Amino acid sequence: MGGQESAHYLVSPPLGDDPAVIFVPGLGGRTKFVDRWNTPGQEPVIRRASWNDPMNVPGIDERGAALASLVTSSGAAQVVLVGHSMGGLVCLEAARHLGGRLRGTVIMCQYPPHRTPLSPLADLPDRALAEEIEAPPHIRDTTALAAYARLWRSEYRLLNRYLESDPRPVLDAPMIAVGATGDASSWNPECLADWSRYTTGSLSVHLVEGGHQIVEELPADTLRAWVTQAGG
């Protein structure tokens, strides 16, 4: 599948000047499941945004700026951003720079920054950290785990740094906040409702059954309904 790169992001399929939906993953960057959200001939195509420089782990605000730069340079005039977990915060920061190009955002399994506690995961041993973030067995059970764990710890330290920063962007577009009933990061609808502080547009809150990785099992019709609602 072809892609389109900025300094550190790869978006595939490439963006054009047609309306676009871009999915931004959280820690670990898994995106293969995005393919089943797309049916040949169905528009808009849901694109993957993957960080393409794993040895370079910049802050969330820098990643958001890099993604926004790619969108702007592509000429895409109408964009809905969909983020899972920490990817939702990247979407928030990307949206800061998109102005009228942004049609809406869908943020899954992530409380708003001021309701997200600092993460203790950066201090866990390798295997315990892998289990907490539900890393796949082919990573947990190999000698590569130590290298992955170092990367994950860097991510969580950057997350904590971002949560302590200020001010936050306030968007002028609809927002959908999705929580999962079995997810410590998003089960509380009252916390999800506080995403209203980050947009002057409408906010809709949804709860689904499952845990933090529910995004990987989410039916295409459900996701597309939220995208349609967010995009007006």
mmCIF file of C-alpha atoms in Angstrom:
data_model
loop_
_atom_site.group_PDB
_atom_site.id
_atom_site.type_symbol
_atom_site.label_atom_id
_atom_site.label_comp_id
_atom_site.label_asym_id
_atom_site.label_seq_id
_atom_site.Cartn_x
_atom_site.Cartn_y
_atom_site.Cartn_z
ATOM 1 C CA MET A 1 0.000 0.000 0.000
ATOM 2 C CA GLY A 2 1.449 3.345 -1.057
ATOM 3 C CA GLY A 3 2.017 6.063 1.454
ATOM 4 C CA GLN A 4 2.837 9.706 1.945
ATOM 5 C CA GLU A 5 5.518 10.898 4.347
ATOM 6 C CA SER A 6 6.262 13.996 6.350
ATOM 7 C CA ALA A 7 9.410 14.260 8.425
ATOM 8 C CA HIS A 8 8.233 11.424 10.663
ATOM 9 C CA TYR A 9 4.717 10.386 9.659
ATOM 10 C CA LEU A 10 3.594 7.990 6.949
ATOM 11 C CA VAL A 11 -0.051 8.312 5.900
ATOM 12 C CA SER A 12 -1.434 5.562 3.690
ATOM 13 C CA PRO A 13 -3.175 5.570 1.318
ATOM 14 C CA PRO A 14 -1.801 9.009 0.413
ATOM 15 C CA LEU A 15 -3.885 12.113 0.960
ATOM 16 C CA GLY A 16 -5.345 14.095 -1.918
ATOM 17 C CA ASP A 17 -7.671 17.061 -2.070
ATOM 18 C CA ASP A 18 -10.759 14.913 -1.347
ATOM 19 C CA PRO A 19 -12.284 14.617 2.184
ATOM 20 C CA ALA A 20 -10.111 12.403 4.379
ATOM 21 C CA VAL A 21 -10.326 10.388 7.580
ATOM 22 C CA ILE A 22 -6.998 9.718 9.304
ATOM 23 C CA PHE A 23 -6.553 7.189 12.122
ATOM 24 C CA VAL A 24 -3.732 7.839 14.621
ATOM 25 C CA PRO A 25 -2.834 4.875 16.873
ATOM 26 C CA GLY A 26 -1.639 5.003 20.442
ATOM 27 C CA LEU A 27 1.372 3.366 22.042
ATOM 28 C CA GLY A 28 2.657 0.495 19.926
ATOM 29 C CA GLY A 29 1.275 1.960 16.723
ATOM 30 C CA ARG A 30 -0.793 -1.043 15.568
ATOM 31 C CA THR A 31 -2.840 -0.101 12.498
ATOM 32 C CA LYS A 32 -3.366 -3.263 10.413
ATOM 33 C CA PHE A 33 -6.975 -3.571 11.624
ATOM 34 C CA VAL A 34 -7.781 -0.278 9.863
ATOM 35 C CA ASP A 35 -7.958 -2.211 6.567
ATOM 36 C CA ARG A 36 -11.223 -3.917 7.531
ATOM 37 C CA TRP A 37 -12.899 -0.518 8.013
ATOM 38 C CA ASN A 38 -12.570 0.069 4.264
ATOM 39 C CA THR A 39 -14.685 -1.506 1.535
ATOM 40 C CA PRO A 40 -13.616 -1.055 -2.107
ATOM 41 C CA GLY A 41 -15.435 1.914 -3.563
ATOM 42 C CA GLN A 42 -16.580 3.248 -0.191
ATOM 43 C CA GLU A 43 -15.745 6.856 0.630
ATOM 44 C CA PRO A 44 -14.119 8.350 2.513
ATOM 45 C CA VAL A 45 -11.175 5.962 2.819
ATOM 46 C CA ILE A 46 -9.914 5.633 6.396
ATOM 47 C CA ARG A 47 -6.162 6.193 6.267
ATOM 48 C CA ARG A 48 -3.447 5.074 8.654
ATOM 49 C CA ALA A 49 -1.005 7.546 10.181
ATOM 50 C CA SER A 50 2.113 5.709 11.375
ATOM 51 C CA TRP A 51 5.155 7.187 13.085
ATOM 52 C CA ASN A 52 7.967 6.108 10.766
ATOM 53 C CA ASP A 53 11.048 6.874 12.876
ATOM 54 C CA PRO A 54 10.939 4.522 15.881
ATOM 55 C CA MET A 55 14.365 5.595 17.124
ATOM 56 C CA ASN A 56 13.179 9.191 17.431
ATOM 57 C CA VAL A 57 10.483 9.712 20.061
ATOM 58 C CA PRO A 58 9.439 13.384 20.111
ATOM 59 C CA GLY A 59 6.761 14.976 22.240
ATOM 60 C CA ILE A 60 3.049 14.696 21.551
ATOM 61 C CA ASP A 61 2.833 18.328 20.472
ATOM 62 C CA GLU A 62 5.654 17.820 17.964
ATOM 63 C CA ARG A 63 3.967 14.750 16.517
ATOM 64 C CA GLY A 64 0.723 16.640 16.154
ATOM 65 C CA ALA A 65 2.502 19.466 14.344
ATOM 66 C CA ALA A 66 4.201 16.972 11.993
ATOM 67 C CA LEU A 67 0.890 15.340 11.110
ATOM 68 C CA ALA A 68 -0.786 18.711 10.553
ATOM 69 C CA SER A 69 2.071 19.762 8.289
ATOM 70 C CA LEU A 70 1.562 16.677 6.140
ATOM 71 C CA VAL A 71 -2.181 17.308 5.889
ATOM 72 C CA THR A 72 -1.643 20.945 4.945
ATOM 73 C CA SER A 73 1.002 20.203 2.309
ATOM 74 C CA SER A 74 -1.243 17.520 0.745
ATOM 75 C CA GLY A 75 -3.967 20.032 -0.054
ATOM 76 C CA ALA A 76 -6.617 18.047 1.847
ATOM 77 C CA ALA A 77 -9.322 20.584 2.684
ATOM 78 C CA GLN A 78 -11.672 18.489 4.862
ATOM 79 C CA VAL A 79 -10.220 16.138 7.475
ATOM 80 C CA VAL A 80 -11.654 14.087 10.322
ATOM 81 C CA LEU A 81 -9.017 12.873 12.785
ATOM 82 C CA VAL A 82 -9.574 9.605 14.675
ATOM 83 C CA GLY A 83 -7.231 8.847 17.564
ATOM 84 C CA HIS A 84 -6.903 5.925 19.941
ATOM 85 C CA SER A 85 -5.415 6.375 23.408
ATOM 86 C CA MET A 86 -2.312 8.608 23.195
ATOM 87 C CA GLY A 87 -3.117 8.976 19.488
ATOM 88 C CA GLY A 88 -6.153 10.987 20.579
ATOM 89 C CA LEU A 89 -3.832 13.533 22.185
ATOM 90 C CA VAL A 90 -1.764 13.646 18.979
ATOM 91 C CA CYS A 91 -5.008 14.376 17.114
ATOM 92 C CA LEU A 92 -5.773 17.203 19.543
ATOM 93 C CA GLU A 93 -2.379 18.753 18.862
ATOM 94 C CA ALA A 94 -2.620 18.230 15.102
ATOM 95 C CA ALA A 95 -6.054 19.845 15.090
ATOM 96 C CA ARG A 96 -4.528 22.920 16.758
ATOM 97 C CA HIS A 97 -2.772 23.699 13.458
ATOM 98 C CA LEU A 98 -5.452 22.706 10.938
ATOM 99 C CA GLY A 99 -7.934 25.565 11.309
ATOM 100 C CA GLY A 100 -10.791 25.300 8.826
ATOM 101 C CA ARG A 101 -9.443 22.069 7.347
ATOM 102 C CA LEU A 102 -10.639 20.193 10.433
ATOM 103 C CA ARG A 103 -14.172 18.831 10.166
ATOM 104 C CA GLY A 104 -14.151 16.944 13.479
ATOM 105 C CA THR A 105 -12.376 14.516 15.777
ATOM 106 C CA VAL A 106 -13.139 11.074 17.203
ATOM 107 C CA ILE A 107 -11.112 10.264 20.332
ATOM 108 C CA MET A 108 -11.265 6.731 21.711
ATOM 109 C CA CYS A 109 -10.114 5.343 25.069
ATOM 110 C CA GLN A 110 -8.535 8.559 26.292
ATOM 111 C CA TYR A 111 -9.661 10.990 28.960
ATOM 112 C CA PRO A 112 -8.999 14.694 28.309
ATOM 113 C CA PRO A 113 -5.529 15.843 29.413
ATOM 114 C CA HIS A 114 -6.627 17.530 32.633
ATOM 115 C CA ARG A 115 -8.502 14.362 33.709
ATOM 116 C CA THR A 116 -5.653 11.965 32.829
ATOM 117 C CA PRO A 117 -3.382 11.064 35.773
ATOM 118 C CA LEU A 118 0.359 10.821 35.290
ATOM 119 C CA SER A 119 1.258 7.301 34.243
ATOM 120 C CA PRO A 120 3.286 5.011 36.548
ATOM 121 C CA LEU A 121 3.964 2.558 33.712
ATOM 122 C CA ALA A 122 7.386 3.982 32.874
ATOM 123 C CA ASP A 123 8.686 2.440 36.103
ATOM 124 C CA LEU A 124 7.430 -1.129 35.535
ATOM 125 C CA PRO A 125 9.725 -4.074 34.676
ATOM 126 C CA ASP A 126 9.717 -5.132 31.023
ATOM 127 C CA ARG A 127 7.244 -8.010 31.184
ATOM 128 C CA ALA A 128 4.863 -6.274 33.568
ATOM 129 C CA LEU A 129 4.832 -3.256 31.272
ATOM 130 C CA ALA A 130 4.125 -5.471 28.239
ATOM 131 C CA GLU A 131 1.213 -7.116 30.027
ATOM 132 C CA GLU A 132 -0.242 -3.772 31.126
ATOM 133 C CA ILE A 133 -0.356 -2.434 27.578
ATOM 134 C CA GLU A 134 -1.533 -5.785 26.142
ATOM 135 C CA ALA A 135 1.505 -6.199 23.888
ATOM 136 C CA PRO A 136 1.137 -9.111 21.429
ATOM 137 C CA PRO A 137 2.796 -12.452 22.323
ATOM 138 C CA HIS A 138 5.351 -12.220 19.516
ATOM 139 C CA ILE A 139 6.844 -9.236 21.381
ATOM 140 C CA ARG A 140 6.312 -10.365 24.979
ATOM 141 C CA ASP A 141 7.930 -13.746 24.424
ATOM 142 C CA THR A 142 11.115 -12.802 22.545
ATOM 143 C CA THR A 143 14.470 -11.241 23.368
ATOM 144 C CA ALA A 144 13.272 -8.096 21.578
ATOM 145 C CA LEU A 145 11.089 -7.272 24.584
ATOM 146 C CA ALA A 146 13.822 -5.236 26.320
ATOM 147 C CA ALA A 147 14.222 -2.923 23.320
ATOM 148 C CA TYR A 148 10.469 -2.465 23.002
ATOM 149 C CA ALA A 149 10.149 -1.779 26.721
ATOM 150 C CA ARG A 150 12.764 0.998 26.507
ATOM 151 C CA LEU A 151 10.730 2.600 23.724
ATOM 152 C CA TRP A 152 7.469 2.286 25.653
ATOM 153 C CA ARG A 153 9.035 3.890 28.732
ATOM 154 C CA SER A 154 10.195 6.818 26.612
ATOM 155 C CA GLU A 155 6.648 7.203 25.291
ATOM 156 C CA TYR A 156 5.146 7.247 28.779
ATOM 157 C CA ARG A 157 7.682 9.772 30.022
ATOM 158 C CA LEU A 158 6.755 12.036 27.110
ATOM 159 C CA LEU A 159 3.082 11.484 27.868
ATOM 160 C CA ASN A 160 3.620 12.586 31.471
ATOM 161 C CA ARG A 161 5.527 15.653 30.301
ATOM 162 C CA TYR A 162 2.651 16.558 27.990
ATOM 163 C CA LEU A 163 0.058 16.124 30.754
ATOM 164 C CA GLU A 164 1.975 18.630 32.879
ATOM 165 C CA SER A 165 2.116 21.239 30.084
ATOM 166 C CA ASP A 166 -0.213 24.149 29.327
ATOM 167 C CA PRO A 167 -2.119 25.749 27.609
ATOM 168 C CA ARG A 168 -4.314 23.280 25.725
ATOM 169 C CA PRO A 169 -5.801 23.863 22.283
ATOM 170 C CA VAL A 170 -9.515 24.579 21.952
ATOM 171 C CA LEU A 171 -10.911 23.348 18.637
ATOM 172 C CA ASP A 172 -13.762 24.790 16.601
ATOM 173 C CA ALA A 173 -15.223 21.499 15.355
ATOM 174 C CA PRO A 174 -17.453 18.654 16.590
ATOM 175 C CA MET A 175 -15.885 16.008 18.799
ATOM 176 C CA ILE A 176 -16.854 12.412 19.610
ATOM 177 C CA ALA A 177 -15.414 10.932 22.826
ATOM 178 C CA VAL A 178 -15.603 7.132 23.041
ATOM 179 C CA GLY A 179 -14.956 5.166 26.212
ATOM 180 C CA ALA A 180 -14.797 1.447 26.958
ATOM 181 C CA THR A 181 -16.493 0.012 30.042
ATOM 182 C CA GLY A 182 -13.500 -2.148 30.973
ATOM 183 C CA ASP A 183 -10.820 0.463 30.327
ATOM 184 C CA ALA A 184 -9.270 2.408 33.199
ATOM 185 C CA SER A 185 -8.440 5.214 30.741
ATOM 186 C CA SER A 186 -11.980 5.839 29.554
ATOM 187 C CA TRP A 187 -14.752 4.057 31.499
ATOM 188 C CA ASN A 188 -16.124 7.147 33.291
ATOM 189 C CA PRO A 189 -18.611 9.169 31.169
ATOM 190 C CA GLU A 190 -18.262 12.180 33.482
ATOM 191 C CA CYS A 191 -14.543 12.376 32.683
ATOM 192 C CA LEU A 192 -15.211 11.877 28.972
ATOM 193 C CA ALA A 193 -17.727 14.719 29.066
ATOM 194 C CA ASP A 194 -14.921 17.059 30.096
ATOM 195 C CA TRP A 195 -13.632 16.914 26.522
ATOM 196 C CA SER A 196 -16.133 19.770 26.131
ATOM 197 C CA ARG A 197 -13.395 22.075 27.430
ATOM 198 C CA TYR A 198 -11.406 21.418 24.263
ATOM 199 C CA THR A 199 -13.935 22.357 21.602
ATOM 200 C CA THR A 200 -16.410 25.127 20.888
ATOM 201 C CA GLY A 201 -18.312 22.645 18.711
ATOM 202 C CA SER A 202 -20.628 19.873 19.821
ATOM 203 C CA LEU A 203 -19.460 16.960 21.986
ATOM 204 C CA SER A 204 -21.021 13.502 21.916
ATOM 205 C CA VAL A 205 -19.987 10.800 24.404
ATOM 206 C CA HIS A 206 -20.336 7.072 23.695
ATOM 207 C CA LEU A 207 -19.529 4.020 25.838
ATOM 208 C CA VAL A 208 -18.891 0.575 24.354
ATOM 209 C CA GLU A 209 -18.302 -2.805 25.957
ATOM 210 C CA GLY A 210 -14.681 -3.937 26.134
ATOM 211 C CA GLY A 211 -11.192 -2.937 27.203
ATOM 212 C CA HIS A 212 -8.522 -0.518 26.076
ATOM 213 C CA GLN A 213 -7.866 -2.279 22.769
ATOM 214 C CA ILE A 214 -11.555 -2.342 21.774
ATOM 215 C CA VAL A 215 -10.620 -0.195 18.786
ATOM 216 C CA GLU A 216 -9.136 -3.287 17.131
ATOM 217 C CA GLU A 217 -12.513 -5.075 17.224
ATOM 218 C CA LEU A 218 -14.734 -2.084 16.493
ATOM 219 C CA PRO A 219 -17.275 -2.736 13.708
ATOM 220 C CA ALA A 220 -16.697 -0.647 10.605
ATOM 221 C CA ASP A 221 -20.298 0.611 10.607
ATOM 222 C CA THR A 222 -19.956 1.896 14.170
ATOM 223 C CA LEU A 223 -16.728 3.754 13.481
ATOM 224 C CA ARG A 224 -18.076 5.215 10.242
ATOM 225 C CA ALA A 225 -21.227 6.432 11.999
ATOM 226 C CA TRP A 226 -19.059 8.355 14.511
ATOM 227 C CA VAL A 227 -16.913 9.743 11.690
ATOM 228 C CA THR A 228 -20.034 10.939 9.882
ATOM 229 C CA GLN A 229 -21.355 12.558 13.048
ATOM 230 C CA ALA A 230 -18.016 14.240 13.789
ATOM 231 C CA GLY A 231 -17.656 15.476 10.228
ATOM 232 C CA GLY A 232 -21.044 17.099 10.200
#
